[in-house]
PDB file of C-alpha atoms and ligand atoms in Angstrom:
ATOM      1  CA  MET A   1      -0.211   0.028  -0.131  1.00  0.00           C
ATOM      2  CA  SER A   2       1.771   3.062  -1.099  1.00  0.00           C
ATOM      3  CA  GLU A   3      -0.489   5.517   0.950  1.00  0.00           C
ATOM      4  CA  SER A   4       0.037   8.133   3.360  1.00  0.00           C
ATOM      5  CA  ILE A   5      -1.339   8.461   7.071  1.00  0.00           C
ATOM      6  CA  VAL A   6      -1.852  11.425   8.502  1.00  0.00           C
ATOM      7  CA  LEU A   7      -1.942  12.513  12.186  1.00  0.00           C
ATOM      8  CA  PHE A   8      -4.396  15.324  13.214  1.00  0.00           C
ATOM      9  CA  GLY A   9      -5.240  17.653  15.960  1.00  0.00           C
ATOM     10  CA  PRO A  10      -3.978  20.028  18.059  1.00  0.00           C
ATOM     11  CA  PRO A  11      -0.832  20.594  20.015  1.00  0.00           C
ATOM     12  CA  GLY A  12      -0.880  18.436  22.733  1.00  0.00           C
ATOM     13  CA  ALA A  13      -3.820  16.385  21.330  1.00  0.00           C
ATOM     14  CA  GLY A  14      -0.954  13.556  21.758  1.00  0.00           C
ATOM     15  CA  LYS A  15      -0.097  12.017  18.369  1.00  0.00           C
ATOM     16  CA  GLY A  16       3.635  12.369  18.956  1.00  0.00           C
ATOM     17  CA  THR A  17       2.462   9.672  21.404  1.00  0.00           C
ATOM     18  CA  GLN A  18       0.517   7.245  19.547  1.00  0.00           C
ATOM     19  CA  ALA A  19       2.715   7.710  16.513  1.00  0.00           C
ATOM     20  CA  GLU A  20       4.421   4.551  17.642  1.00  0.00           C
ATOM     21  CA  ALA A  21       2.003   2.014  17.281  1.00  0.00           C
ATOM     22  CA  ILE A  22       0.671   3.241  14.583  1.00  0.00           C
ATOM     23  CA  VAL A  23       4.051   3.231  13.051  1.00  0.00           C
ATOM     24  CA  ALA A  24       4.587   0.009  13.819  1.00  0.00           C
ATOM     25  CA  ALA A  25       1.369  -1.478  12.951  1.00  0.00           C
ATOM     26  CA  THR A  26       1.511  -0.285   9.704  1.00  0.00           C
ATOM     27  CA  GLY A  27       5.523  -0.129   9.252  1.00  0.00           C
ATOM     28  CA  LYS A  28       5.152   3.708   7.626  1.00  0.00           C
ATOM     29  CA  PRO A  29       7.812   5.857   8.880  1.00  0.00           C
ATOM     30  CA  GLN A  30       7.026   8.884  11.306  1.00  0.00           C
ATOM     31  CA  VAL A  31       7.380  12.035   9.257  1.00  0.00           C
ATOM     32  CA  SER A  32       6.831  14.878  12.272  1.00  0.00           C
ATOM     33  CA  THR A  33       7.407  18.817  10.354  1.00  0.00           C
ATOM     34  CA  GLY A  34       7.952  19.969  14.462  1.00  0.00           C
ATOM     35  CA  ASP A  35      10.667  17.102  14.503  1.00  0.00           C
ATOM     36  CA  MET A  36      12.393  17.900  11.125  1.00  0.00           C
ATOM     37  CA  LEU A  37      12.688  21.713  12.365  1.00  0.00           C
ATOM     38  CA  ARG A  38      13.695  21.495  15.675  1.00  0.00           C
ATOM     39  CA  ALA A  39      16.579  18.804  14.326  1.00  0.00           C
ATOM     40  CA  ALA A  40      17.566  21.348  11.570  1.00  0.00           C
ATOM     41  CA  LEU A  41      17.555  24.028  14.423  1.00  0.00           C
ATOM     42  CA  THR A  42      20.368  21.573  16.259  1.00  0.00           C
ATOM     43  CA  ALA A  43      21.949  21.003  13.522  1.00  0.00           C
ATOM     44  CA  GLY A  44      22.300  25.026  12.802  1.00  0.00           C
ATOM     45  CA  THR A  45      21.135  25.422   9.432  1.00  0.00           C
ATOM     46  CA  VAL A  46      20.171  28.386   7.663  1.00  0.00           C
ATOM     47  CA  LEU A  47      16.216  26.528   7.436  1.00  0.00           C
ATOM     48  CA  GLY A  48      16.756  25.811  11.453  1.00  0.00           C
ATOM     49  CA  LEU A  49      17.699  29.115  11.759  1.00  0.00           C
ATOM     50  CA  GLU A  50      14.929  30.894   9.936  1.00  0.00           C
ATOM     51  CA  ALA A  51      12.364  28.783  11.291  1.00  0.00           C
ATOM     52  CA  LYS A  52      13.489  29.678  14.789  1.00  0.00           C
ATOM     53  CA  LYS A  53      11.356  32.727  15.235  1.00  0.00           C
ATOM     54  CA  TYR A  54       7.961  31.206  14.771  1.00  0.00           C
ATOM     55  CA  MET A  55       8.748  28.305  16.667  1.00  0.00           C
ATOM     56  CA  GLU A  56       9.940  30.034  19.744  1.00  0.00           C
ATOM     57  CA  VAL A  57       5.964  32.092  19.674  1.00  0.00           C
ATOM     58  CA  GLY A  58       4.195  29.632  18.520  1.00  0.00           C
ATOM     59  CA  GLU A  59       3.894  30.582  15.444  1.00  0.00           C
ATOM     60  CA  LEU A  60       3.471  28.790  11.875  1.00  0.00           C
ATOM     61  CA  VAL A  61       6.298  28.796   9.497  1.00  0.00           C
ATOM     62  CA  PRO A  62       6.213  29.738   6.218  1.00  0.00           C
ATOM     63  CA  ASP A  63       4.265  27.124   3.634  1.00  0.00           C
ATOM     64  CA  GLU A  64       7.143  27.236   1.745  1.00  0.00           C
ATOM     65  CA  VAL A  65       9.254  26.165   3.731  1.00  0.00           C
ATOM     66  CA  ILE A  66       7.626  23.173   5.190  1.00  0.00           C
ATOM     67  CA  ILE A  67       6.580  22.390   1.823  1.00  0.00           C
ATOM     68  CA  GLY A  68      10.386  22.202   0.841  1.00  0.00           C
ATOM     69  CA  LEU A  69      11.439  19.861   3.519  1.00  0.00           C
ATOM     70  CA  ILE A  70       8.108  17.425   2.436  1.00  0.00           C
ATOM     71  CA  ALA A  71       9.196  17.263  -0.956  1.00  0.00           C
ATOM     72  CA  ASP A  72      12.350  16.520   0.195  1.00  0.00           C
ATOM     73  CA  ARG A  73      11.814  13.932   2.899  1.00  0.00           C
ATOM     74  CA  MET A  74       9.648  12.271   0.640  1.00  0.00           C
ATOM     75  CA  ASN A  75      11.821  11.698  -2.223  1.00  0.00           C
ATOM     76  CA  GLN A  76      13.779   9.651   0.346  1.00  0.00           C
ATOM     77  CA  GLN A  77      13.801   5.681  -0.084  1.00  0.00           C
ATOM     78  CA  ASP A  78      11.765   4.284   2.882  1.00  0.00           C
ATOM     79  CA  ALA A  79       9.183   6.968   2.097  1.00  0.00           C
ATOM     80  CA  ARG A  80       8.271   4.485  -1.581  1.00  0.00           C
ATOM     81  CA  ASP A  81       5.585   3.523   0.645  1.00  0.00           C
ATOM     82  CA  GLY A  82       3.737   5.747   1.951  1.00  0.00           C
ATOM     83  CA  VAL A  83       4.632   8.028   5.496  1.00  0.00           C
ATOM     84  CA  LEU A  84       3.196   8.299   8.708  1.00  0.00           C
ATOM     85  CA  PHE A  85       2.586  12.498   8.798  1.00  0.00           C
ATOM     86  CA  ASP A  86       2.898  14.276  12.547  1.00  0.00           C
ATOM     87  CA  GLY A  87       2.136  18.095  12.709  1.00  0.00           C
ATOM     88  CA  PHE A  88       1.733  18.075   8.736  1.00  0.00           C
ATOM     89  CA  PRO A  89      -0.141  19.557   6.892  1.00  0.00           C
ATOM     90  CA  ARG A  90      -1.689  22.354   8.954  1.00  0.00           C
ATOM     91  CA  THR A  91      -2.668  24.786   6.094  1.00  0.00           C
ATOM     92  CA  ILE A  92      -4.695  24.635   3.100  1.00  0.00           C
ATOM     93  CA  PRO A  93      -2.307  25.490   1.191  1.00  0.00           C
ATOM     94  CA  GLN A  94       0.642  22.239   3.074  1.00  0.00           C
ATOM     95  CA  ALA A  95      -2.264  20.249   1.951  1.00  0.00           C
ATOM     96  CA  GLU A  96      -2.682  21.503  -2.127  1.00  0.00           C
ATOM     97  CA  ALA A  97       0.777  20.946  -2.316  1.00  0.00           C
ATOM     98  CA  LEU A  98       1.400  17.049  -0.466  1.00  0.00           C
ATOM     99  CA  ALA A  99      -1.475  16.219  -2.498  1.00  0.00           C
ATOM    100  CA  GLU A 100       1.252  16.669  -5.789  1.00  0.00           C
ATOM    101  CA  ILE A 101       3.652  14.949  -4.012  1.00  0.00           C
ATOM    102  CA  ALA A 102       1.338  11.601  -2.567  1.00  0.00           C
ATOM    103  CA  SER A 103      -1.950   9.994  -1.998  1.00  0.00           C
ATOM    104  CA  VAL A 104      -3.204  10.520   1.410  1.00  0.00           C
ATOM    105  CA  SER A 105      -5.841   7.469   2.459  1.00  0.00           C
ATOM    106  CA  LEU A 106      -6.613   7.924   5.967  1.00  0.00           C
ATOM    107  CA  VAL A 107      -6.644  11.907   7.631  1.00  0.00           C
ATOM    108  CA  ILE A 108      -7.199  10.553  11.440  1.00  0.00           C
ATOM    109  CA  SER A 109      -8.065  13.267  13.811  1.00  0.00           C
ATOM    110  CA  ILE A 110      -7.413  13.160  17.491  1.00  0.00           C
ATOM    111  CA  GLU A 111      -9.876  15.911  19.884  1.00  0.00           C
ATOM    112  CA  VAL A 112      -8.626  17.331  22.443  1.00  0.00           C
ATOM    113  CA  PRO A 113     -10.737  20.485  23.909  1.00  0.00           C
ATOM    114  CA  ASP A 114      -8.194  23.503  24.472  1.00  0.00           C
ATOM    115  CA  GLU A 115      -8.835  23.339  28.291  1.00  0.00           C
ATOM    116  CA  SER A 116      -7.173  20.254  28.035  1.00  0.00           C
ATOM    117  CA  ILE A 117      -4.490  21.180  26.395  1.00  0.00           C
ATOM    118  CA  VAL A 118      -2.382  23.705  28.370  1.00  0.00           C
ATOM    119  CA  GLU A 119      -2.002  21.747  31.053  1.00  0.00           C
ATOM    120  CA  ARG A 120      -0.961  19.206  28.443  1.00  0.00           C
ATOM    121  CA  ILE A 121       1.597  21.037  27.000  1.00  0.00           C
ATOM    122  CA  VAL A 122       3.044  22.362  29.622  1.00  0.00           C
ATOM    123  CA  GLY A 123       3.952  19.603  31.961  1.00  0.00           C
ATOM    124  CA  ARG A 124       5.151  17.933  28.719  1.00  0.00           C
ATOM    125  CA  ARG A 125       8.877  15.922  29.300  1.00  0.00           C
ATOM    126  CA  MET A 126      10.615  14.291  26.474  1.00  0.00           C
ATOM    127  CA  ASP A 127      13.769  12.210  26.766  1.00  0.00           C
ATOM    128  CA  PRO A 128      16.184  13.412  24.248  1.00  0.00           C
ATOM    129  CA  ASP A 129      17.688   9.684  24.434  1.00  0.00           C
ATOM    130  CA  THR A 130      14.942   8.157  23.168  1.00  0.00           C
ATOM    131  CA  GLY A 131      12.419  10.655  22.052  1.00  0.00           C
ATOM    132  CA  GLU A 132      10.009   9.104  24.539  1.00  0.00           C
ATOM    133  CA  ILE A 133       7.088  11.632  25.241  1.00  0.00           C
ATOM    134  CA  TYR A 134       6.486  11.927  29.567  1.00  0.00           C
ATOM    135  CA  HIS A 135       4.009  14.062  31.142  1.00  0.00           C
ATOM    136  CA  VAL A 136       4.697  14.870  34.781  1.00  0.00           C
ATOM    137  CA  ASN A 137       1.628  13.813  35.715  1.00  0.00           C
ATOM    138  CA  PHE A 138      -0.007  11.361  32.630  1.00  0.00           C
ATOM    139  CA  ARG A 139       3.318   8.992  31.841  1.00  0.00           C
ATOM    140  CA  PRO A 140       5.513   9.960  34.746  1.00  0.00           C
ATOM    141  CA  ALA A 141       9.056   8.507  33.151  1.00  0.00           C
ATOM    142  CA  PRO A 142      10.680   5.882  34.727  1.00  0.00           C
ATOM    143  CA  SER A 143      13.049   7.438  38.130  1.00  0.00           C
ATOM    144  CA  GLU A 144      16.781   6.750  35.923  1.00  0.00           C
ATOM    145  CA  VAL A 145      15.269   8.846  33.299  1.00  0.00           C
ATOM    146  CA  VAL A 146      13.722  11.688  35.375  1.00  0.00           C
ATOM    147  CA  GLY A 147      17.241  13.642  35.302  1.00  0.00           C
ATOM    148  CA  ARG A 148      17.778  13.735  31.852  1.00  0.00           C
ATOM    149  CA  LEU A 149      14.355  14.859  30.998  1.00  0.00           C
ATOM    150  CA  ILE A 150      14.303  17.966  29.046  1.00  0.00           C
ATOM    151  CA  GLN A 151      11.258  20.484  28.447  1.00  0.00           C
ATOM    152  CA  ARG A 152      11.067  22.443  25.071  1.00  0.00           C
ATOM    153  CA  LYS A 153      10.849  26.233  25.166  1.00  0.00           C
ATOM    154  CA  ASP A 154       8.029  26.212  23.201  1.00  0.00           C
ATOM    155  CA  ASP A 155       5.985  24.446  25.348  1.00  0.00           C
ATOM    156  CA  ASN A 156       4.977  27.024  28.209  1.00  0.00           C
ATOM    157  CA  GLU A 157       1.123  28.712  28.492  1.00  0.00           C
ATOM    158  CA  GLU A 158       2.321  31.980  26.003  1.00  0.00           C
ATOM    159  CA  ALA A 159       3.593  30.135  23.262  1.00  0.00           C
ATOM    160  CA  VAL A 160       0.910  27.170  23.474  1.00  0.00           C
ATOM    161  CA  ARG A 161      -1.667  30.226  23.288  1.00  0.00           C
ATOM    162  CA  THR A 162      -0.500  31.445  19.798  1.00  0.00           C
ATOM    163  CA  ARG A 163      -0.179  28.073  18.828  1.00  0.00           C
ATOM    164  CA  LEU A 164      -4.094  27.356  19.988  1.00  0.00           C
ATOM    165  CA  THR A 165      -4.960  30.237  17.543  1.00  0.00           C
ATOM    166  CA  ALA A 166      -2.778  29.323  14.780  1.00  0.00           C
ATOM    167  CA  TYR A 167      -4.741  25.838  15.443  1.00  0.00           C
ATOM    168  CA  HIS A 168      -8.125  27.808  14.918  1.00  0.00           C
ATOM    169  CA  SER A 169      -7.591  29.942  12.010  1.00  0.00           C
ATOM    170  CA  GLN A 170      -5.301  27.683   9.762  1.00  0.00           C
ATOM    171  CA  THR A 171      -5.354  24.862  10.759  1.00  0.00           C
ATOM    172  CA  SER A 172      -8.490  23.132  11.850  1.00  0.00           C
ATOM    173  CA  PRO A 173     -10.333  24.317   9.026  1.00  0.00           C
ATOM    174  CA  LEU A 174      -8.708  21.372   7.001  1.00  0.00           C
ATOM    175  CA  ALA A 175     -10.572  18.788   9.035  1.00  0.00           C
ATOM    176  CA  ASP A 176     -13.429  20.070   6.942  1.00  0.00           C
ATOM    177  CA  TRP A 177     -11.040  19.519   3.699  1.00  0.00           C
ATOM    178  CA  TYR A 178     -10.715  15.934   4.016  1.00  0.00           C
ATOM    179  CA  SER A 179     -13.634  15.496   5.407  1.00  0.00           C
ATOM    180  CA  GLU A 180     -14.814  15.738   2.503  1.00  0.00           C
ATOM    181  CA  LYS A 181     -12.827  13.967   0.775  1.00  0.00           C
ATOM    182  CA  GLY A 182     -14.441  11.171   3.009  1.00  0.00           C
ATOM    183  CA  ILE A 183     -11.096  10.090   4.195  1.00  0.00           C
ATOM    184  CA  LEU A 184     -11.232  12.493   7.952  1.00  0.00           C
ATOM    185  CA  LYS A 185     -11.728  10.249  10.834  1.00  0.00           C
ATOM    186  CA  THR A 186     -12.048  11.075  14.542  1.00  0.00           C
ATOM    187  CA  VAL A 187     -11.422   9.662  18.053  1.00  0.00           C
ATOM    188  CA  ASN A 188     -11.675  11.320  21.103  1.00  0.00           C
ATOM    189  CA  GLY A 189      -8.654  12.051  22.675  1.00  0.00           C
ATOM    190  CA  ASN A 190      -9.837  13.115  25.711  1.00  0.00           C
ATOM    191  CA  GLN A 191      -9.264   9.890  27.629  1.00  0.00           C
ATOM    192  CA  PRO A 192      -6.475   7.343  28.619  1.00  0.00           C
ATOM    193  CA  MET A 193      -3.612   6.857  26.522  1.00  0.00           C
ATOM    194  CA  ASP A 194      -4.342   3.215  26.082  1.00  0.00           C
ATOM    195  CA  ASP A 195      -7.768   3.843  25.032  1.00  0.00           C
ATOM    196  CA  VAL A 196      -6.947   6.766  22.488  1.00  0.00           C
ATOM    197  CA  ALA A 197      -4.589   3.778  20.639  1.00  0.00           C
ATOM    198  CA  ALA A 198      -7.220   1.148  20.712  1.00  0.00           C
ATOM    199  CA  GLU A 199     -10.014   3.492  18.997  1.00  0.00           C
ATOM    200  CA  ILE A 200      -6.824   4.405  16.621  1.00  0.00           C
ATOM    201  CA  SER A 201      -6.095   0.502  16.024  1.00  0.00           C
ATOM    202  CA  GLN A 202      -9.724  -0.256  14.817  1.00  0.00           C
ATOM    203  CA  LEU A 203      -9.205   2.263  11.883  1.00  0.00           C
ATOM    204  CA  LEU A 204      -6.029   0.610  10.912  1.00  0.00           C
ATOM    205  CA  LEU A 205      -7.909  -2.780  10.659  1.00  0.00           C
TER     206      LEU A 205
HETATM  207  P1  ADP B   1       1.079  16.477  20.247  1.00  0.00           P
HETATM  208  O1  ADP B   1       2.472  15.645  19.660  1.00  0.00           O
HETATM  209  O2  ADP B   1      -0.259  16.695  19.182  1.00  0.00           O
HETATM  210  O3  ADP B   1       1.641  17.758  20.480  1.00  0.00           O
HETATM  211  P2  ADP B   1       1.839  14.596  22.540  1.00  0.00           P
HETATM  212  O4  ADP B   1       2.119  13.461  21.996  1.00  0.00           O
HETATM  213  O5  ADP B   1       4.070  15.428  22.177  1.00  0.00           O
HETATM  214  O6  ADP B   1       1.120  15.618  22.071  1.00  0.00           O
HETATM  215  O7  ADP B   1       1.116  14.789  24.328  1.00  0.00           O
HETATM  216  C1  ADP B   1       1.521  16.238  24.555  1.00  0.00           C
HETATM  217  C2  ADP B   1       1.681  15.546  25.832  1.00  0.00           C
HETATM  218  O8  ADP B   1       0.148  15.109  26.477  1.00  0.00           O
HETATM  219  C3  ADP B   1       2.743  14.532  26.160  1.00  0.00           C
HETATM  220  O9  ADP B   1       2.583  15.078  27.710  1.00  0.00           O
HETATM  221  C4  ADP B   1       1.737  13.259  26.601  1.00  0.00           C
HETATM  222  O10 ADP B   1       2.469  12.724  27.469  1.00  0.00           O
HETATM  223  C5  ADP B   1       0.807  13.952  27.023  1.00  0.00           C
HETATM  224  N1  ADP B   1      -0.964  12.721  26.776  1.00  0.00           N
HETATM  225  C6  ADP B   1      -0.374  12.558  25.254  1.00  0.00           C
HETATM  226  N2  ADP B   1      -2.083  11.625  24.941  1.00  0.00           N
HETATM  227  C7  ADP B   1      -3.176  11.302  26.486  1.00  0.00           C
HETATM  228  C8  ADP B   1      -3.476  11.374  26.826  1.00  0.00           C
HETATM  229  N3  ADP B   1      -4.176  10.318  26.035  1.00  0.00           N
HETATM  230  N4  ADP B   1      -4.354  11.962  28.347  1.00  0.00           N
HETATM  231  C9  ADP B   1      -3.420  12.331  29.281  1.00  0.00           C
HETATM  232  N5  ADP B   1      -1.730  13.037  28.690  1.00  0.00           N
HETATM  233  C10 ADP B   1      -1.794  12.528  26.887  1.00  0.00           C
HETATM  234  P1  ADP B   2       3.392  20.743  18.836  1.00  0.00           P
HETATM  235  O1  ADP B   2       3.326  19.439  20.063  1.00  0.00           O
HETATM  236  O2  ADP B   2       2.626  22.137  18.846  1.00  0.00           O
HETATM  237  O3  ADP B   2       2.363  19.625  17.497  1.00  0.00           O
HETATM  238  P2  ADP B   2       5.139  20.634  16.376  1.00  0.00           P
HETATM  239  O4  ADP B   2       6.197  19.787  16.971  1.00  0.00           O
HETATM  240  O5  ADP B   2       4.510  19.685  15.476  1.00  0.00           O
HETATM  241  O6  ADP B   2       4.236  20.963  18.271  1.00  0.00           O
HETATM  242  O7  ADP B   2       5.286  21.826  15.835  1.00  0.00           O
HETATM  243  C1  ADP B   2       6.747  22.935  16.721  1.00  0.00           C
HETATM  244  C2  ADP B   2       6.057  24.349  15.864  1.00  0.00           C
HETATM  245  O8  ADP B   2       7.205  23.797  15.174  1.00  0.00           O
HETATM  246  C3  ADP B   2       5.082  24.771  15.064  1.00  0.00           C
HETATM  247  O9  ADP B   2       4.749  25.655  16.595  1.00  0.00           O
HETATM  248  C4  ADP B   2       5.116  25.498  15.072  1.00  0.00           C
HETATM  249  O10 ADP B   2       5.901  26.642  14.668  1.00  0.00           O
HETATM  250  C5  ADP B   2       6.050  24.798  13.285  1.00  0.00           C
HETATM  251  N1  ADP B   2       5.626  23.958  12.393  1.00  0.00           N
HETATM  252  C6  ADP B   2       5.986  21.745  12.943  1.00  0.00           C
HETATM  253  N2  ADP B   2       4.548  22.055  11.866  1.00  0.00           N
HETATM  254  C7  ADP B   2       4.528  22.598  11.107  1.00  0.00           C
HETATM  255  C8  ADP B   2       3.808  22.833   9.658  1.00  0.00           C
HETATM  256  N3  ADP B   2       3.481  22.077   8.878  1.00  0.00           N
HETATM  257  N4  ADP B   2       3.667  24.227   9.332  1.00  0.00           N
HETATM  258  C9  ADP B   2       4.059  25.206  10.041  1.00  0.00           C
HETATM  259  N5  ADP B   2       4.725  25.215  10.502  1.00  0.00           N
HETATM  260  C10 ADP B   2       4.737  23.654  11.832  1.00  0.00           C
END
């Protein structure tokens, strides 16, 4: 099956958390534009530096930057049978560009109300060695890794409010766009992680 899957939802919906099991079930590699941008930033590339000013405050990076990044990624060998997009597309122009590059068969929308988002984002912690995503309350890290956990610079209340505004104005219209194409499936993201995973696995059968 050479089709791609899109994981869709607001910041903190649980896209990264759920991606691991979807990758295991489908064999499709995860393509996270957020991770790619952070890697470019760490490497100090021109693209990373350009993206930094938007990411820090929680605004969307310009479409042409993101579309270029995705076009390069989809040329790689491991993308030939489709990928799992996480955090992309985030605007209608990005979705239109994607339609030219790859075929999308399923969009999984993880629905979480705004009131839950800030608490999720502010409590998020990452293990830089394994990429594992933890939460101070909802998924505490084992004691042996706690000392090395990091918090993303944009995981503060001010930036997350900007990200939520960007989500509602620029990204959420994509739900209707994909719904009209008949490929949007929604899951309730406002329940324990294992229950979200169970709903998603039903969609992959
Ligand atoms: P996204 O990739 O959509 O931004 P993440 O997967 O990074 O979201 O999750 C954001 C934060 O919320 C993380 O700290 C994660 O541990 C936590 N989280 C994810 N899913 C749930 C859930 N179903 N219930 C409670 N917390 C969750
Ligand atoms: P989240 O936890 O909010 O889902 P991501 O890791 O997906 O965070 O994205 C972090 C930041 O990277 C965003 O706030 C935005 O600045 C930028 N970004 C990531 N993906 C995109 C995209 N597809 N379009 C525009 N900006 C993006």
